[in-house]
PDB file of C-alpha atoms in Angstrom:
ATOM      1  CA  MET A  14     103.783 113.253 108.401  1.00 70.00           C
ATOM      2  CA  ILE A  15     104.689 113.895 104.740  1.00 77.00           C
ATOM      3  CA  LYS A  16     107.305 111.105 104.847  1.00 76.00           C
ATOM      4  CA  GLY A  17     104.672 108.659 106.104  1.00 77.00           C
ATOM      5  CA  PHE A  18     102.309 109.657 103.304  1.00 73.00           C
ATOM      6  CA  ARG A  19     105.080 109.280 100.718  1.00 70.00           C
ATOM      7  CA  ASP A  20     105.955 105.811 102.098  1.00 70.00           C
ATOM      8  CA  PHE A  21     102.271 104.861 101.891  1.00 68.00           C
ATOM      9  CA  LEU A  22     102.091 105.909  98.236  1.00 65.00           C
ATOM     10  CA  MET A  23     105.327 104.136  97.327  1.00 66.00           C
ATOM     11  CA  ARG A  24     104.404 100.825  98.999  1.00 66.00           C
ATOM     12  CA  GLY A  25     102.968  99.428  95.791  1.00 60.00           C
ATOM     13  CA  ASN A  26      99.483  98.622  97.077  1.00 66.00           C
ATOM     14  CA  VAL A  27      98.225 102.058  96.044  1.00 67.00           C
ATOM     15  CA  VAL A  28      99.524 101.560  92.512  1.00 67.00           C
ATOM     16  CA  ASP A  29      97.868  98.120  92.329  1.00 70.00           C
ATOM     17  CA  LEU A  30      94.616  99.620  93.567  1.00 75.00           C
ATOM     18  CA  ALA A  31      94.789 102.424  90.989  1.00 76.00           C
ATOM     19  CA  VAL A  32      95.354  99.900  88.187  1.00 74.00           C
ATOM     20  CA  ALA A  33      92.402  97.828  89.438  1.00 79.00           C
ATOM     21  CA  VAL A  34      90.123 100.875  89.470  1.00 83.00           C
ATOM     22  CA  VAL A  35      91.122 101.861  85.931  1.00 82.00           C
ATOM     23  CA  ILE A  36      90.627  98.331  84.590  1.00 82.00           C
ATOM     24  CA  GLY A  37      87.317  97.999  86.465  1.00 82.00           C
ATOM     25  CA  THR A  38      86.076 101.271  85.027  1.00 87.00           C
ATOM     26  CA  ALA A  39      87.067 100.270  81.497  1.00 87.00           C
ATOM     27  CA  PHE A  40      85.425  96.863  81.886  1.00 85.00           C
ATOM     28  CA  THR A  41      82.229  98.412  83.226  1.00 85.00           C
ATOM     29  CA  ALA A  42      82.124 100.729  80.205  1.00 88.00           C
ATOM     30  CA  LEU A  43      82.557  97.711  77.934  1.00 88.00           C
ATOM     31  CA  VAL A  44      79.721  95.789  79.603  1.00 86.00           C
ATOM     32  CA  THR A  45      77.495  98.888  79.541  1.00 85.00           C
ATOM     33  CA  ALA A  46      78.119  99.306  75.816  1.00 89.00           C
ATOM     34  CA  PHE A  47      77.298  95.619  75.291  1.00 88.00           C
ATOM     35  CA  THR A  48      73.991  95.860  77.138  1.00 84.00           C
ATOM     36  CA  LYS A  49      73.019  99.133  75.416  1.00 83.00           C
ATOM     37  CA  SER A  50      73.959  97.786  71.969  1.00 87.00           C
ATOM     38  CA  PHE A  51      72.615  94.241  72.173  1.00 86.00           C
ATOM     39  CA  ILE A  52      70.392  93.703  75.212  1.00 82.00           C
ATOM     40  CA  ASP A  53      68.466  96.997  75.086  1.00 80.00           C
ATOM     41  CA  PRO A  54      67.197  96.449  71.503  1.00 82.00           C
ATOM     42  CA  ILE A  55      66.107  92.906  72.422  1.00 82.00           C
ATOM     43  CA  ILE A  56      64.200  94.229  75.448  1.00 78.00           C
ATOM     44  CA  LYS A  57      62.524  96.897  73.311  1.00 77.00           C
ATOM     45  CA  VAL A  58      61.463  94.377  70.684  1.00 80.00           C
ATOM     46  CA  VAL A  59      60.130  91.916  73.259  1.00 79.00           C
ATOM     47  CA  MET A  60      58.341  94.651  75.204  1.00 74.00           C
ATOM     48  CA  GLY A  61      56.556  96.334  72.335  1.00 72.00           C
ATOM     49  CA  GLY A  62      59.253  97.662  70.031  1.00 67.00           C
ATOM     50  CA  GLY A  63      60.187 101.174  69.026  1.00 64.00           C
ATOM     51  CA  VAL A  64      61.141 103.986  71.344  1.00 62.00           C
ATOM     52  CA  THR A  65      58.512 103.045  73.906  1.00 64.00           C
ATOM     53  CA  GLY A  66      59.603  99.406  74.234  1.00 68.00           C
ATOM     54  CA  GLY A  67      60.696  98.584  77.771  1.00 70.00           C
ATOM     55  CA  THR A  68      58.609 101.404  79.260  1.00 75.00           C
ATOM     56  CA  VAL A  69      55.255 101.721  80.939  1.00 75.00           C
ATOM     57  CA  LYS A  70      53.371 104.969  80.323  1.00 76.00           C
ATOM     58  CA  LEU A  71      51.928 106.407  83.556  1.00 79.00           C
ATOM     59  CA  ASP A  72      50.559 109.631  82.083  1.00 81.00           C
ATOM     60  CA  ASP A  73      51.499 112.038  79.273  1.00 78.00           C
ATOM     61  CA  GLU A  74      54.775 113.082  80.933  1.00 78.00           C
ATOM     62  CA  ASN A  75      55.890 110.153  83.099  1.00 81.00           C
ATOM     63  CA  ARG A  76      57.080 106.676  82.157  1.00 77.00           C
ATOM     64  CA  LEU A  77      58.610 103.786  84.057  1.00 77.00           C
ATOM     65  CA  LEU A  78      61.836 102.864  82.275  1.00 77.00           C
ATOM     66  CA  PHE A  79      62.153  99.233  83.304  1.00 77.00           C
ATOM     67  CA  GLY A  80      64.182  98.497  80.161  1.00 78.00           C
ATOM     68  CA  ASP A  81      66.936 100.823  81.432  1.00 79.00           C
ATOM     69  CA  PHE A  82      66.757  99.199  84.851  1.00 82.00           C
ATOM     70  CA  THR A  83      67.022  95.751  83.275  1.00 82.00           C
ATOM     71  CA  ASN A  84      70.102  96.924  81.360  1.00 81.00           C
ATOM     72  CA  ALA A  85      71.714  98.201  84.555  1.00 83.00           C
ATOM     73  CA  LEU A  86      70.896  94.933  86.331  1.00 87.00           C
ATOM     74  CA  ILE A  87      72.417  92.859  83.521  1.00 86.00           C
ATOM     75  CA  THR A  88      75.515  95.101  83.528  1.00 83.00           C
ATOM     76  CA  PHE A  89      75.899  94.561  87.269  1.00 86.00           C
ATOM     77  CA  VAL A  90      75.459  90.790  87.059  1.00 88.00           C
ATOM     78  CA  ILE A  91      77.964  90.410  84.199  1.00 87.00           C
ATOM     79  CA  THR A  92      80.535  92.633  85.933  1.00 83.00           C
ATOM     80  CA  ALA A  93      80.117  90.850  89.274  1.00 85.00           C
ATOM     81  CA  ALA A  94      80.395  87.425  87.623  1.00 87.00           C
ATOM     82  CA  VAL A  95      83.596  88.359  85.802  1.00 84.00           C
ATOM     83  CA  VAL A  96      85.157  89.837  88.949  1.00 80.00           C
ATOM     84  CA  TYR A  97      84.228  86.733  90.942  1.00 85.00           C
ATOM     85  CA  PHE A  98      85.336  84.106  88.426  1.00 88.00           C
ATOM     86  CA  ILE A  99      88.453  85.890  87.135  1.00 84.00           C
ATOM     87  CA  PHE A 100      89.788  87.467  90.347  1.00 78.00           C
ATOM     88  CA  VAL A 101      88.131  86.303  93.575  1.00 80.00           C
ATOM     89  CA  LEU A 102      87.822  82.557  92.963  1.00 86.00           C
ATOM     90  CA  PRO A 103      91.416  81.995  91.708  1.00 84.00           C
ATOM     91  CA  LEU A 104      92.871  84.025  94.602  1.00 80.00           C
ATOM     92  CA  LYS A 105      90.726  82.111  97.095  1.00 84.00           C
ATOM     93  CA  THR A 106      91.898  78.798  95.618  1.00 86.00           C
ATOM     94  CA  LEU A 107      95.534  79.929  95.714  1.00 81.00           C
ATOM     95  CA  ASN A 108      95.243  81.001  99.371  1.00 80.00           C
ATOM     96  CA  GLU A 109      93.669  77.652 100.295  1.00 85.00           C
ATOM     97  CA  LYS A 110      96.511  75.793  98.553  1.00 83.00           C
ATOM     98  CA  ARG A 111      99.074  77.926 100.385  1.00 78.00           C
ATOM     99  CA  GLN A 112      97.426  77.146 103.715  1.00 82.00           C
ATOM    100  CA  ARG A 113      97.569  73.411 102.930  1.00 83.00           C
ATOM    101  CA  GLY A 114     101.212  73.750 101.865  1.00 80.00           C
ATOM    102  CA  GLU A 115     100.622  72.719  98.259  1.00 74.00           C
ATOM    103  CA  VAL A 116     102.019  75.983  96.897  1.00 68.00           C
ATOM    104  CA  ALA A 117     105.379  77.206  98.106  1.00 68.00           C
ATOM    105  CA  GLU A 118     105.485  80.634  99.686  1.00 63.00           C
ATOM    106  CA  PRO A 119     107.518  83.151  97.704  1.00 64.00           C
ATOM    107  CA  GLU A 120     111.118  83.425  98.859  1.00 70.00           C
ATOM    108  CA  PRO A 121     111.964  86.605 100.736  1.00 70.00           C
ATOM    109  CA  ALA A 122     114.333  88.933  98.946  1.00 74.00           C
ATOM    110  CA  ALA A 123     117.996  88.266  99.679  1.00 80.00           C
ATOM    111  CA  ILE A 124     119.683  90.761 101.981  1.00 83.00           C
ATOM    112  CA  PRO A 125     122.554  92.529 100.180  1.00 84.00           C
ATOM    113  CA  ASP A 126     126.100  91.796 101.391  1.00 85.00           C
ATOM    114  CA  ASP A 127     126.745  95.384 102.485  1.00 87.00           C
ATOM    115  CA  VAL A 128     123.666  95.320 104.723  1.00 85.00           C
ATOM    116  CA  LEU A 129     124.782  91.995 106.255  1.00 86.00           C
ATOM    117  CA  LEU A 130     128.233  93.458 106.936  1.00 87.00           C
ATOM    118  CA  LEU A 131     126.727  96.524 108.616  1.00 89.00           C
ATOM    119  CA  GLN A 132     124.477  94.313 110.750  1.00 89.00           C
ATOM    120  CA  GLU A 133     127.492  92.243 111.817  1.00 90.00           C
ATOM    121  CA  ILE A 134     129.432  95.385 112.782  1.00 90.00           C
ATOM    122  CA  ARG A 135     126.416  96.631 114.746  1.00 90.00           C
ATOM    123  CA  ASP A 136     126.147  93.341 116.615  1.00 89.00           C
ATOM    124  CA  LEU A 137     129.872  93.324 117.434  1.00 90.00           C
ATOM    125  CA  LEU A 138     129.664  96.863 118.788  1.00 89.00           C
ATOM    126  CA  ALA A 139     126.582  96.034 120.845  1.00 87.00           C
ATOM    127  CA  ASN A 140     128.292  92.963 122.389  1.00 87.00           C
ATOM    128  CA  ARG A 141     131.488  94.867 123.290  1.00 79.00           C
ATOM    129  CA  ALA A 142     132.047  94.928 127.028  1.00 64.00           C
ATOM    130  CA  PRO A 143     131.580  98.373 128.627  1.00 67.00           C
ATOM    131  CA  GLY A 144     134.805 100.084 129.624  1.00 64.00           C
ATOM    132  CA  SER A 145     136.963  97.928 127.352  1.00 61.00           C
ATOM    133  CA  GLY A 146     138.461 100.933 125.675  1.00 58.00           C
ATOM    134  CA  SER A 147     137.656 103.029 122.681  1.00 58.00           C
ATOM    135  CA  ILE A 148     137.571 101.975 119.079  1.00 58.00           C
ATOM    136  CA  ARG A 149     140.315 103.499 116.946  1.00 52.00           C
TER     137      ARG A 149
END
């Protein structure tokens, strides 16, 4: 069970996924900073300015913060657009080209000579007639 888990971790896909999560998190932080620094002040100015811009006062204690929601929505749209246009669309195009045969499939790794020799020995031993004597 532990060996299977170790093989899963060492496959490479987990490392790629971890890198993607880290880059995605960093990019999301960047977009959030952009919307808080640039978009939020614009929303506040357009919606009345000052601290209360982008809010609707319900009573003395409660406010609807639609400026914050708008920031979150813009962050989501920018992040989704970048993911789609930088990652999803090029990979989709590449897969379509591979299916049409326009892009060559990557060559499989060459099998080392020692492995080929061991496979040949295995095949010779498997094809040996039963009862033909022992190997010395």
